[in-house]
Short mmCIF file of C-alpha atoms in Angstrom, two decimals:
data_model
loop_
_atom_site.label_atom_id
_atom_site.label_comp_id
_atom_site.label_asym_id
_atom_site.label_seq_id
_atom_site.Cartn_x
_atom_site.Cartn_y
_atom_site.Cartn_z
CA UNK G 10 -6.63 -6.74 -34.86
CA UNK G 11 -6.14 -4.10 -32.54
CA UNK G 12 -7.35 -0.24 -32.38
CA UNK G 13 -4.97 2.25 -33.41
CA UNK G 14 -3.80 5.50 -31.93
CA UNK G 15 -4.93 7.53 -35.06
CA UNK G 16 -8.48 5.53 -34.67
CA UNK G 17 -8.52 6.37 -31.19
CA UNK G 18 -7.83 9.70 -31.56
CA UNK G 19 -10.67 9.81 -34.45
CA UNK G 20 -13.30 8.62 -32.60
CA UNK G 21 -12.25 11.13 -29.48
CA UNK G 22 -12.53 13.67 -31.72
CA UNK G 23 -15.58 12.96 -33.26
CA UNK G 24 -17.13 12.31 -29.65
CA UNK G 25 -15.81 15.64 -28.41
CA UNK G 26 -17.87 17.35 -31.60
CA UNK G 27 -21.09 15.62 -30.68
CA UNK G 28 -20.35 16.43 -26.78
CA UNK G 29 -20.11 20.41 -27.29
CA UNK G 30 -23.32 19.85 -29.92
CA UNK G 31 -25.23 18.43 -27.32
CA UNK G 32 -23.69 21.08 -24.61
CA UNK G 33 -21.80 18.64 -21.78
CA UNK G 34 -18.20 17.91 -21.11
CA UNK G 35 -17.46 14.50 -21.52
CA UNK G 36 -15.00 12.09 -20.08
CA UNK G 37 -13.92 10.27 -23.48
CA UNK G 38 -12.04 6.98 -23.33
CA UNK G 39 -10.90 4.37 -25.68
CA UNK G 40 -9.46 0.60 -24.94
CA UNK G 41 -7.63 -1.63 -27.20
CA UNK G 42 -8.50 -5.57 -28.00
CA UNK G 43 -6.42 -5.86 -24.66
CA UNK G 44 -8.71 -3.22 -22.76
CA UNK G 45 -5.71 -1.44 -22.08
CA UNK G 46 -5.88 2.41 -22.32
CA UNK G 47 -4.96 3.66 -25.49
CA UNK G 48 -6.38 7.23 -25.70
CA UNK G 49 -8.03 9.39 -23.34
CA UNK G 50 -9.45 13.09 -22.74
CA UNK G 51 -11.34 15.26 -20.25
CA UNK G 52 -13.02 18.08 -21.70
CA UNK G 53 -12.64 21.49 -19.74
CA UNK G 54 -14.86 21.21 -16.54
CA UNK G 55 -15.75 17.50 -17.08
CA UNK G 56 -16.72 15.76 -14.05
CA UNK G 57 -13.66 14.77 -11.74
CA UNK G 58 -15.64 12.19 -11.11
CA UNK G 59 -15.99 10.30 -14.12
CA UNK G 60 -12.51 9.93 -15.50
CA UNK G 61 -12.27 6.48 -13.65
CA UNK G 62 -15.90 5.78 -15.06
CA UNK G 63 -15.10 6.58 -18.86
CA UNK G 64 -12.17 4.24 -18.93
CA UNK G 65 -14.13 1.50 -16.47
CA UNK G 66 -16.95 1.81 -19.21
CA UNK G 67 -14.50 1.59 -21.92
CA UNK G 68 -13.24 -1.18 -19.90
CA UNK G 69 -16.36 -2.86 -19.17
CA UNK G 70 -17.35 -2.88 -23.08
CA UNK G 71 -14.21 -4.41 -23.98
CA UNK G 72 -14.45 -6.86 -20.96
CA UNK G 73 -17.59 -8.37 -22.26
CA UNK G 74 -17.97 -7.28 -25.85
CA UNK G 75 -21.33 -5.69 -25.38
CA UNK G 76 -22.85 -2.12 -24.46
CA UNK G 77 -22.47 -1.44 -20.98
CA UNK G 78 -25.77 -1.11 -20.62
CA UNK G 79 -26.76 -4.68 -21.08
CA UNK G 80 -24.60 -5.76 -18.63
CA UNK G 81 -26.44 -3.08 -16.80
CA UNK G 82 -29.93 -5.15 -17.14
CA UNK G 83 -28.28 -8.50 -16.31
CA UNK G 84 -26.85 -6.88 -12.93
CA UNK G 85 -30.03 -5.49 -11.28
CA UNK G 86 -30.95 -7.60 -8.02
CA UNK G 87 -32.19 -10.65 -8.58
CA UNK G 88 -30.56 -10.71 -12.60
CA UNK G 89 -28.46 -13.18 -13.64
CA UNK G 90 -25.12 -11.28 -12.92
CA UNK G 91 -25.94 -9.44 -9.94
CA UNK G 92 -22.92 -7.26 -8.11
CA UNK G 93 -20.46 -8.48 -11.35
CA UNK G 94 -19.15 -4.71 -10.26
CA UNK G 95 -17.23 -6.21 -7.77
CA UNK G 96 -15.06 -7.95 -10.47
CA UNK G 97 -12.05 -6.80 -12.54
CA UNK G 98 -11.17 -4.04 -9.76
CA UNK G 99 -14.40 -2.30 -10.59
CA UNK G 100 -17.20 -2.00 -13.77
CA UNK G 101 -19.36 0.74 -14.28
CA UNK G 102 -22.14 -1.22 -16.20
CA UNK G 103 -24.28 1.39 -17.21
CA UNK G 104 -24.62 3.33 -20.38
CA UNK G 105 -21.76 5.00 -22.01
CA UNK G 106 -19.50 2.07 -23.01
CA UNK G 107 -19.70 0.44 -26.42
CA UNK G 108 -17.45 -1.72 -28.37
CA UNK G 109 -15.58 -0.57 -31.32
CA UNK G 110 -15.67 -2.82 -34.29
CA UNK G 111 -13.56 -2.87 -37.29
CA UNK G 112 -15.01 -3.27 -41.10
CA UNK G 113 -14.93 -6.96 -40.69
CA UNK G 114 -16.59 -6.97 -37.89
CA UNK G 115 -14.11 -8.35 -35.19
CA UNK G 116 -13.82 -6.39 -32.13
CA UNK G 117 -10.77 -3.95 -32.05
CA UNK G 118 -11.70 -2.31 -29.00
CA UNK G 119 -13.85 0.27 -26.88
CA UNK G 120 -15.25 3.71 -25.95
CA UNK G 121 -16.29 5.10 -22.70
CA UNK G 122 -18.10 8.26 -22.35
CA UNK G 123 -19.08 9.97 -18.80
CA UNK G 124 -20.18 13.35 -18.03
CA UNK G 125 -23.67 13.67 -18.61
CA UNK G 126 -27.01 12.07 -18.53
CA UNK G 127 -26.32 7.86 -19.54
CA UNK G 128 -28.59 8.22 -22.44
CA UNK G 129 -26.47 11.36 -23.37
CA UNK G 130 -22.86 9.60 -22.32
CA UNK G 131 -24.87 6.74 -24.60
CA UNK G 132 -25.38 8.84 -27.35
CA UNK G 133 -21.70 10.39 -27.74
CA UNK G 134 -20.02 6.87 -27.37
CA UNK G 135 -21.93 5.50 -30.09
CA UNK G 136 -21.02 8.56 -32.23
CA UNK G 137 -17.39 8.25 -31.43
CA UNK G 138 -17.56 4.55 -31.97
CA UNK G 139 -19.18 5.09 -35.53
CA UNK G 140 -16.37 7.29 -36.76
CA UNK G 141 -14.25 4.62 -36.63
CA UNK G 142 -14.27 3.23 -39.99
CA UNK V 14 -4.83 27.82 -12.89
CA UNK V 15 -5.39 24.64 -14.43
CA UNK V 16 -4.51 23.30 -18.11
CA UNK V 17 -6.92 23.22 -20.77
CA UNK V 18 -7.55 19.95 -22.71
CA UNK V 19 -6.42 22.17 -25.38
CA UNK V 20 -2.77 22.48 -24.29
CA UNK V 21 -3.04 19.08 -23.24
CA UNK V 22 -3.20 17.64 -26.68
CA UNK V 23 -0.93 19.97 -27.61
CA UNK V 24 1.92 18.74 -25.29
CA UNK V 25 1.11 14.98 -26.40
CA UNK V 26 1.26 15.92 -30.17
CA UNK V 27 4.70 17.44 -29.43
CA UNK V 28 5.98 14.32 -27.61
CA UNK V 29 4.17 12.00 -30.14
CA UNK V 30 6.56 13.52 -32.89
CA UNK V 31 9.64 13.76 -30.96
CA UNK V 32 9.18 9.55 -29.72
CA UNK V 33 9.10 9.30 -33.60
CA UNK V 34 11.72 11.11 -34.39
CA UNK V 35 13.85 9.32 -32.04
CA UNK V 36 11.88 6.05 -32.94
CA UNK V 37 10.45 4.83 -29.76
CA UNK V 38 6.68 4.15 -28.93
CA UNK V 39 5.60 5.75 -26.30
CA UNK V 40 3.02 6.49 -23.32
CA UNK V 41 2.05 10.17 -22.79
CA UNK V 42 -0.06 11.44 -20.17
CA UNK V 43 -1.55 14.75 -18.74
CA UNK V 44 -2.27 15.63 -15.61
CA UNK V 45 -4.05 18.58 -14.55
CA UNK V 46 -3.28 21.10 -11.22
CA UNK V 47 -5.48 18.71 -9.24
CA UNK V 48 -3.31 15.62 -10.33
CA UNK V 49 -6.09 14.32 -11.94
CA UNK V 50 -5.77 12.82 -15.85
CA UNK V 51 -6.64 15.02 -18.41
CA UNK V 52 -5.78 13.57 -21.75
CA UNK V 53 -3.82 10.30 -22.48
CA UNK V 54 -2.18 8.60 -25.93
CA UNK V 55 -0.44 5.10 -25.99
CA UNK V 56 1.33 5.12 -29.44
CA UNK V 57 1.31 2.02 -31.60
CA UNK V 58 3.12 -0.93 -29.97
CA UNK V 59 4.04 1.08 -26.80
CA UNK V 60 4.65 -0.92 -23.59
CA UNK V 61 1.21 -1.77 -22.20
CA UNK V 62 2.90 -1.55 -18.55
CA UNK V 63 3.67 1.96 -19.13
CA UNK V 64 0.37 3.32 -19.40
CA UNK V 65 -0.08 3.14 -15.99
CA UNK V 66 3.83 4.48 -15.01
CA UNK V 67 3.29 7.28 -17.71
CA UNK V 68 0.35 8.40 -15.66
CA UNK V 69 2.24 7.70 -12.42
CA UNK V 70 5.24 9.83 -13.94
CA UNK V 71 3.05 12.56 -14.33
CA UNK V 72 1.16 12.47 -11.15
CA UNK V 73 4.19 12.05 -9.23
CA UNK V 74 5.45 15.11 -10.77
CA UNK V 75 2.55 17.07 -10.25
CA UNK V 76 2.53 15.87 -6.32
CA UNK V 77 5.63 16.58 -5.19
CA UNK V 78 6.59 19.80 -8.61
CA UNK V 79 9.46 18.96 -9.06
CA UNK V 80 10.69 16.06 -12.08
CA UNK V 81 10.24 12.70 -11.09
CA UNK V 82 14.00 11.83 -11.76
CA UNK V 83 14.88 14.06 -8.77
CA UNK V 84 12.43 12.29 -6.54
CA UNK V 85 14.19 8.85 -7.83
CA UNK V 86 17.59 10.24 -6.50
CA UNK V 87 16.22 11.06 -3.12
CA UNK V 88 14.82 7.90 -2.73
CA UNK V 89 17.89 5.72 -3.23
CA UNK V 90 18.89 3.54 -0.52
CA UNK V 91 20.17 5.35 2.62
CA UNK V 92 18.59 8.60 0.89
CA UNK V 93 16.28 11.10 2.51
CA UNK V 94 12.80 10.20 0.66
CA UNK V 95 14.02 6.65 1.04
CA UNK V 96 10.43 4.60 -0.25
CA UNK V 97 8.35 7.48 -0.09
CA UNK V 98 7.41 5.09 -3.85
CA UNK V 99 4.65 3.52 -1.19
CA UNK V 100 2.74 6.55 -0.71
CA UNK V 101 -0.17 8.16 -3.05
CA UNK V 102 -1.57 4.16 -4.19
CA UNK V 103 2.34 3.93 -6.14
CA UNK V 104 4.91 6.92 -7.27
CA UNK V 105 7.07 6.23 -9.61
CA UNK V 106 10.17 8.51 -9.05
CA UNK V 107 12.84 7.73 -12.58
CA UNK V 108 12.84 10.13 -15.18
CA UNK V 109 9.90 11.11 -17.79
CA UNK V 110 7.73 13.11 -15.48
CA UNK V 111 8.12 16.97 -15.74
CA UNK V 112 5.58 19.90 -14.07
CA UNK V 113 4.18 22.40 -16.94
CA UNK V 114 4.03 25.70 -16.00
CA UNK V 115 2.04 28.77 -17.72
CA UNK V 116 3.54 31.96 -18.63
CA UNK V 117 3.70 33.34 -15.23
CA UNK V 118 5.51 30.47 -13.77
CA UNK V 119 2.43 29.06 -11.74
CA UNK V 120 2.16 25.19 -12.32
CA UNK V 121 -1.02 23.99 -14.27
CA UNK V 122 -0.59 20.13 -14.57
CA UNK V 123 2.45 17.67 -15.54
CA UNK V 124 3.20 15.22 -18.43
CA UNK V 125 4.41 11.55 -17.84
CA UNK V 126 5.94 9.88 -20.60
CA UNK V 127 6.84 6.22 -20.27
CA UNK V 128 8.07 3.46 -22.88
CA UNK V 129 11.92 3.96 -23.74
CA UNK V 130 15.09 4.22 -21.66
CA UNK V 131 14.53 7.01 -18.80
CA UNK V 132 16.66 9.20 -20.43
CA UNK V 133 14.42 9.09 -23.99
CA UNK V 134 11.70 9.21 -21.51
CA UNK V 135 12.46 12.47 -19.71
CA UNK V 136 14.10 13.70 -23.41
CA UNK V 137 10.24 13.35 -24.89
CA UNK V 138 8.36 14.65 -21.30
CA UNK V 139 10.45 17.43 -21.66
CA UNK V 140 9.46 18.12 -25.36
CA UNK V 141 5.88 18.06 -24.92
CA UNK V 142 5.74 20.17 -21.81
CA UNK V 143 8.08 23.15 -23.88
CA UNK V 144 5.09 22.71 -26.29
CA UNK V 145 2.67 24.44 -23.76
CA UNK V 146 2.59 28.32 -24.35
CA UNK Z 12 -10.19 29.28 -7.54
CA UNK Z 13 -9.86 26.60 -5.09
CA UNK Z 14 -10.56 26.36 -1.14
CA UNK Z 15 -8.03 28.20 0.99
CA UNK Z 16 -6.96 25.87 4.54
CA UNK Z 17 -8.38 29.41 6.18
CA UNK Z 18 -11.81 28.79 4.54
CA UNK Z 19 -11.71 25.16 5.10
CA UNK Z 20 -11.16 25.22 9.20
CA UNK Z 21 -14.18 27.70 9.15
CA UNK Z 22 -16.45 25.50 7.58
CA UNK Z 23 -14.96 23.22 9.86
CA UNK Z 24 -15.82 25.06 12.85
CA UNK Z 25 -19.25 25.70 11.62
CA UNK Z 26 -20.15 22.26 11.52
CA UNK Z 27 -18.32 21.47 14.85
CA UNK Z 28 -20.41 24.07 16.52
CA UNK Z 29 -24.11 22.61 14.54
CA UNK Z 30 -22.87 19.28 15.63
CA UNK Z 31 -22.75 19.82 19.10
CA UNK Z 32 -26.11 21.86 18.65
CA UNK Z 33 -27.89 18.53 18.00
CA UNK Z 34 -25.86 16.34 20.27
CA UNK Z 35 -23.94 14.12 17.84
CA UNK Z 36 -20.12 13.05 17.42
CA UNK Z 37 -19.28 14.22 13.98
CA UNK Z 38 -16.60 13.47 11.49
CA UNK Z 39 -16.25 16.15 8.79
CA UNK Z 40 -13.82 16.34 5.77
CA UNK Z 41 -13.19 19.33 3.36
CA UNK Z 42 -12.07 18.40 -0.34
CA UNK Z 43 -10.08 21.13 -2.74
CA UNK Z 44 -11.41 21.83 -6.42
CA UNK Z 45 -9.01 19.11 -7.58
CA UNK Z 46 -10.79 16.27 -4.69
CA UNK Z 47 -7.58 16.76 -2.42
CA UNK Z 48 -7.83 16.65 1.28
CA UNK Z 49 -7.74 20.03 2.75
CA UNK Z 50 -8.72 19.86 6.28
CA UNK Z 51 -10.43 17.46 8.28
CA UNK Z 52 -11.27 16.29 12.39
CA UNK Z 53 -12.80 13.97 14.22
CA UNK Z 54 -15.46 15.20 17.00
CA UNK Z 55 -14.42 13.37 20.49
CA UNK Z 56 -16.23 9.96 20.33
CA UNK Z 57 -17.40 9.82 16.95
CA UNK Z 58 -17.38 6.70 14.90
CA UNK Z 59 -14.34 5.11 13.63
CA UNK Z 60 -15.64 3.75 10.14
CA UNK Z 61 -17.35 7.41 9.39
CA UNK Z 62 -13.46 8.95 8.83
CA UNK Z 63 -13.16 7.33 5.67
CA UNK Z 64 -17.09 7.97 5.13
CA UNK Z 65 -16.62 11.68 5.78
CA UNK Z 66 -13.62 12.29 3.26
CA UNK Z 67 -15.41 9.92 0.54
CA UNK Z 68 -18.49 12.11 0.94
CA UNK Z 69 -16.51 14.92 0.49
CA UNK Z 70 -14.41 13.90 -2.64
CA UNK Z 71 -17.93 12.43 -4.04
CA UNK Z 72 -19.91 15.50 -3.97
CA UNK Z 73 -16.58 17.54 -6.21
CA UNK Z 74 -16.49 14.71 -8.53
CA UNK Z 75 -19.75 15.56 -9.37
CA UNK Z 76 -20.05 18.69 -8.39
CA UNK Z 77 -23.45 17.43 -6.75
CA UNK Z 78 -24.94 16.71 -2.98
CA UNK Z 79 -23.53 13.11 -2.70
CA UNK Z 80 -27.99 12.46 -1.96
CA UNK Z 81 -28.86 13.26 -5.08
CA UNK Z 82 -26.49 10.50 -6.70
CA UNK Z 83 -27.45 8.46 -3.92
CA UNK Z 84 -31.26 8.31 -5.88
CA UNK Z 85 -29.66 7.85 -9.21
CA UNK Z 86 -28.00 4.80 -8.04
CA UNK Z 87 -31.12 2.81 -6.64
CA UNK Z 88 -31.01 -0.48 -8.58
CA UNK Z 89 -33.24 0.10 -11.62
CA UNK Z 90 -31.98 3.68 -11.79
CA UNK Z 91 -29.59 5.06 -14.18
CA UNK Z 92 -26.30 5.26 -11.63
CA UNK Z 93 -26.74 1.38 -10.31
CA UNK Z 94 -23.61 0.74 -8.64
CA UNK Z 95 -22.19 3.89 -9.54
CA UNK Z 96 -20.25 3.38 -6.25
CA UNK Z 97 -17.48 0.74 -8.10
CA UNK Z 98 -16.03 3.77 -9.22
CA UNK Z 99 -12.90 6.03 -7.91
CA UNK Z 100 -11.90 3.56 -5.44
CA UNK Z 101 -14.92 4.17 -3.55
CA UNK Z 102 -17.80 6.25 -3.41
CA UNK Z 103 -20.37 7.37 -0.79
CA UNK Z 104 -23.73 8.36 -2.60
CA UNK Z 105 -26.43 8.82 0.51
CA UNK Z 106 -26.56 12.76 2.19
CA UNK Z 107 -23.59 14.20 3.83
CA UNK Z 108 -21.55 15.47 1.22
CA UNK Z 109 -22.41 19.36 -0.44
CA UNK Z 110 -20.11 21.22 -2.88
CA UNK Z 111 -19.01 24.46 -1.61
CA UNK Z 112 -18.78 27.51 -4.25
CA UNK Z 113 -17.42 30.73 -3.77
CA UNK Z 114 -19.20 34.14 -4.10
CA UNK Z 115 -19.04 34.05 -7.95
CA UNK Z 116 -21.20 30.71 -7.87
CA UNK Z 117 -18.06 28.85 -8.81
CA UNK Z 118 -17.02 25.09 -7.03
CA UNK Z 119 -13.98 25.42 -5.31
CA UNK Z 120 -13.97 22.17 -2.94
CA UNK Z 121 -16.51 20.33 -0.94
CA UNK Z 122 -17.46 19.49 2.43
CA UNK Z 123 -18.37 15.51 4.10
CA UNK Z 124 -19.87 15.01 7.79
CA UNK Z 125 -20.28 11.05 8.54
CA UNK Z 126 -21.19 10.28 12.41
CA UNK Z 127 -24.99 10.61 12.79
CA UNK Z 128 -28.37 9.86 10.69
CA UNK Z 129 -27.48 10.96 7.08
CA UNK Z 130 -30.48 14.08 7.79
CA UNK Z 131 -28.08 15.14 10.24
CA UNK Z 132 -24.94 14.79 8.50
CA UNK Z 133 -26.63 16.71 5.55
CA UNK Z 134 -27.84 19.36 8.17
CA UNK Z 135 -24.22 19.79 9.25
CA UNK Z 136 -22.64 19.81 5.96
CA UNK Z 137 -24.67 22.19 4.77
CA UNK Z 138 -24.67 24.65 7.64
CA UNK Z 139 -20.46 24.28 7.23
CA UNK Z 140 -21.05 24.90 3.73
CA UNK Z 141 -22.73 28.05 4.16
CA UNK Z 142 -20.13 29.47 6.61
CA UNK Z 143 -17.56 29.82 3.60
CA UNK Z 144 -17.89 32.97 2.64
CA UNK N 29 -6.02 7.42 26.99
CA UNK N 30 -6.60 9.15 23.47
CA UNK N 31 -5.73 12.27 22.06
CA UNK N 32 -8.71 14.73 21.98
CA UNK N 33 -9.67 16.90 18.80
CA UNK N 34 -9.05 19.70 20.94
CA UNK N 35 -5.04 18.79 21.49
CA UNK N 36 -5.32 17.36 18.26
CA UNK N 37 -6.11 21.16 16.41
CA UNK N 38 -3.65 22.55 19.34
CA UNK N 39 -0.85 20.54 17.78
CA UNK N 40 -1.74 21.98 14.47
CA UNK N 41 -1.79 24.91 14.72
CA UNK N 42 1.39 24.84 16.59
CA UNK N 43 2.67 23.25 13.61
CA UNK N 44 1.24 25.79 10.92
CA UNK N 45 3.18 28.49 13.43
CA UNK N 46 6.69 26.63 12.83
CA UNK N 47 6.32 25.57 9.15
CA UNK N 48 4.85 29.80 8.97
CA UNK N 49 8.09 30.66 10.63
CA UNK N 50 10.69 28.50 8.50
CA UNK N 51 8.88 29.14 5.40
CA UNK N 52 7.33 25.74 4.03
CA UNK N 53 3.86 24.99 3.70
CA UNK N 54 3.04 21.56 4.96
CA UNK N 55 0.69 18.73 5.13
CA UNK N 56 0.12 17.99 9.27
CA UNK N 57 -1.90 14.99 10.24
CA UNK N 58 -2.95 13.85 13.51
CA UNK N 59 -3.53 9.79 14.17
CA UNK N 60 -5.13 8.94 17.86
CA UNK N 61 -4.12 6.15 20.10
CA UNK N 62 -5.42 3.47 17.53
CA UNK N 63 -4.32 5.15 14.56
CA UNK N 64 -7.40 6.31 12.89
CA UNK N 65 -7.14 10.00 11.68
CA UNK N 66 -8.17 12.90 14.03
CA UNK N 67 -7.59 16.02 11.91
CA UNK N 68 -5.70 17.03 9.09
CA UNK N 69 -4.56 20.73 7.53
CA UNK N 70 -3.07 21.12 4.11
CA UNK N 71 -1.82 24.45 4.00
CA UNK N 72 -2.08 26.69 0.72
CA UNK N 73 0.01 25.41 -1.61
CA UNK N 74 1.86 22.46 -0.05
CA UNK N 75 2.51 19.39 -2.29
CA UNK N 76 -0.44 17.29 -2.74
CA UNK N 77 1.56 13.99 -2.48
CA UNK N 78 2.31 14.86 0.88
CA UNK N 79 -1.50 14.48 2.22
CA UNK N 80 -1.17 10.82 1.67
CA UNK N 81 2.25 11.05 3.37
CA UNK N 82 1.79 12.94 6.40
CA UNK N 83 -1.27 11.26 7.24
CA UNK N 84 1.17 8.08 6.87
CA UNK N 85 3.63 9.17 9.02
CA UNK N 86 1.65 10.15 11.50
CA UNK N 87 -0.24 6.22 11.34
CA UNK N 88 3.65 5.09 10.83
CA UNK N 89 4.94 6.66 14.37
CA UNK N 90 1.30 5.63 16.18
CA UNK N 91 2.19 1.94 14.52
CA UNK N 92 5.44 1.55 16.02
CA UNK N 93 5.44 3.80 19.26
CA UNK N 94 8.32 5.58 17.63
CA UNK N 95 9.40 8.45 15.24
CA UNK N 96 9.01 7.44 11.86
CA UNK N 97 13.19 8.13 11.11
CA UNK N 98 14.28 5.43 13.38
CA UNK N 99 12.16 2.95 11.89
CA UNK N 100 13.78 4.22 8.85
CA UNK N 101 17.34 3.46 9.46
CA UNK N 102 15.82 -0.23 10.44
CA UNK N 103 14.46 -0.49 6.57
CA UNK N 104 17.34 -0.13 4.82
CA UNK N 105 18.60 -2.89 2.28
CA UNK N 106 20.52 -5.21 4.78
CA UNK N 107 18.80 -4.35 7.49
CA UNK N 108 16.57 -6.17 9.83
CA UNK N 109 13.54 -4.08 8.88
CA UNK N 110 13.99 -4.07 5.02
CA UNK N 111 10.94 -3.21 3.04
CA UNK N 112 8.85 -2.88 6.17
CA UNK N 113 6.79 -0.27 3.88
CA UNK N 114 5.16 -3.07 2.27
CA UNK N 115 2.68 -3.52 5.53
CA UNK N 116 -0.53 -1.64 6.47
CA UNK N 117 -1.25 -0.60 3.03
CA UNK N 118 2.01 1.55 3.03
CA UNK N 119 4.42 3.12 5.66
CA UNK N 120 6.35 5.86 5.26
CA UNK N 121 9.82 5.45 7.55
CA UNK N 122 11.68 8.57 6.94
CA UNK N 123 11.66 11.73 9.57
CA UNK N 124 8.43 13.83 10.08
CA UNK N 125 6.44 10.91 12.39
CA UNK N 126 6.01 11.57 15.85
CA UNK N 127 3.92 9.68 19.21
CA UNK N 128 2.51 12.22 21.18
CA UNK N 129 2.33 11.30 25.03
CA UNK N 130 -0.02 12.49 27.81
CA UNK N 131 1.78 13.99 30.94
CA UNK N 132 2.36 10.14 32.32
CA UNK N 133 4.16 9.07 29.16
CA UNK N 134 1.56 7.10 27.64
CA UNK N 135 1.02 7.26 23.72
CA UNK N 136 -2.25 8.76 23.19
CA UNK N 137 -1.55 9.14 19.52
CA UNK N 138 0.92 10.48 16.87
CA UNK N 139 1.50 13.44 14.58
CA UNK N 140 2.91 13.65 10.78
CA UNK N 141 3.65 16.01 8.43
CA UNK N 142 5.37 16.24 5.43
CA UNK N 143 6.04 19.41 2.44
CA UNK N 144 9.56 20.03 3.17
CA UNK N 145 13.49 18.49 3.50
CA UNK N 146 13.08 15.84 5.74
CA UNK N 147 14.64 17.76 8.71
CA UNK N 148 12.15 20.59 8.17
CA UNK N 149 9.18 17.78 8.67
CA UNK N 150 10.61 16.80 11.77
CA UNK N 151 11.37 19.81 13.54
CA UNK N 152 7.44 21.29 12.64
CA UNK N 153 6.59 17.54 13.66
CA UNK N 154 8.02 17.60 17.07
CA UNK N 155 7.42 21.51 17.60
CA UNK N 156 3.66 20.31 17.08
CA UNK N 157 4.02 16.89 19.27
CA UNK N 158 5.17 19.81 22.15
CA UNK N 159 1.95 21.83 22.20
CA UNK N 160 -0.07 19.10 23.29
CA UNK N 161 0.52 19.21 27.10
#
């Protein structure tokens, strides 16, 4: 099963809402079971910077089915999976990328979420994630 | 000036319904003044390789403001602009990127739109970007 | 608003003249709002590998509209960035790279020196900095 | 030999002067004797795909000790240069790349530029290789 456009666009919507709560601009991106882009928005005066890093978190998620910041953890020097950045072109592994599950369970894709603080970029992803149903 | 995510989703909505009108999946993208990606849709079933020429459709456009299809016809063999497609990390110079201009003429991003025959392409590129006021 | 090529040289200048002031070779880069190149040279002498250093500090500091030092501490492994670097083909996180605003406080571009100890570069991309008016 | 970054900004502004005259705003990039970027001017408003591209052009003409057209008319389909542009991470082989020699005919480096017709890049091109005496 695969993420669709209208599920995308849900969960971009719903992380926008919790972004202008919380008072950032958020890079908001979403990946398919094929962590291929399938949605994607920069709210006004987002970080530049961190349009690559929402989709390489949404990426990232996908990539591994887990938060990104596990992988994060795993990658520190002397972890298990030190430098795995260097893979797939680029990962960002820390937080702001979670999986997207459907009601079954089974992984239908991802969000990535970059323009704040990581625990705030956390925070949004898992809200966008959630209104996924 | 630079579009607003605003307008952005408005020009993909637009080009969403005229792909389904003509009843082709498509890739839309936004770029802003600075070229950079400011909101992104891959409809149902699209062409996964034309998320990345749907962006390149509308950075291209936004590069050189002017539609990519006129680029593409400069760059034919024995042409002026003959490979200029190895510059900027890839261009991609056929049909289905278009420059959006405000109200006063003065160019504020571009729309790429990738996933039928050029001419659909360019047809639904050129819908979405009429859709910005 | 967005850097003009006249502001650009003089910041430019600037940090030619503070460069020479402290007897060191300097590269120095100056990045639009949107991360473009604007303007750039290489002081007589100064290192090869700091050209691409210079213009990556540069487009750093506007992609997060932040001195490229301060992300340099958030990316410290066991800090919230880690690796942050994967990102945008390339980024350069230690001092050297400053945002430049204009009178209203607003970012229009940003300048990157590479060529000496990164308290120097910082020195000199700051005193360009301050010579945009 | 090498090209200083006082010819270098010489040939420049020479170059701003011409493109000023004939009305285009261009991208002019200066390469030194070993092809590593000595300065760069974009000037307000010129396309922002032609940074990339002048900067090649210039590295193009330093590459080959030639102007960047003639290697041109050696990449077409057929002939003996075809798809030459694949190399060095991307040539560009139409006009607008020039070698700039010292007063003994020695290449000390090369100059590009690129934001108008073809012909328009060369003449501002050659009108700045001529300032550097």
């Amino acid at each position: 099963m695969n993420i669709t456009l209208e599920q995308a666009q849900t969960a971009i919507e719903a992380a926008k809402k919790k972004s202008a709560e919380i008072g950032v601009a958020m890079n908001i991106a979403i990946v398919d079971s094929g962590a291929n882009l399938t949605a994607f928005a920069r709210m006004d005066g987002a970080w530049l910077g961190s349009v690559d890093i929402a989709i390489k978190k949404a990426e990232t998620a996908r990539y591994f089915d887990m938060e990104t910041g596990e992988i994060g953890k795993l990658s520190q020097p002397g972890q298990p999976l030190f430098n795995i950045e260097h893979s797939n072109a680029g990962l960002i592994t820390f937080p702001g990328g979670v999986p997207i599950k459907d009601i079954n369970g089974d992984i239908i894709g991802a969000i990535g979420v970059s323009g704040g603080a990581v625990d705030q970029d956390h925070e949004v992803a898992t809200y966008g994630m959630n209104a996924v149903k």
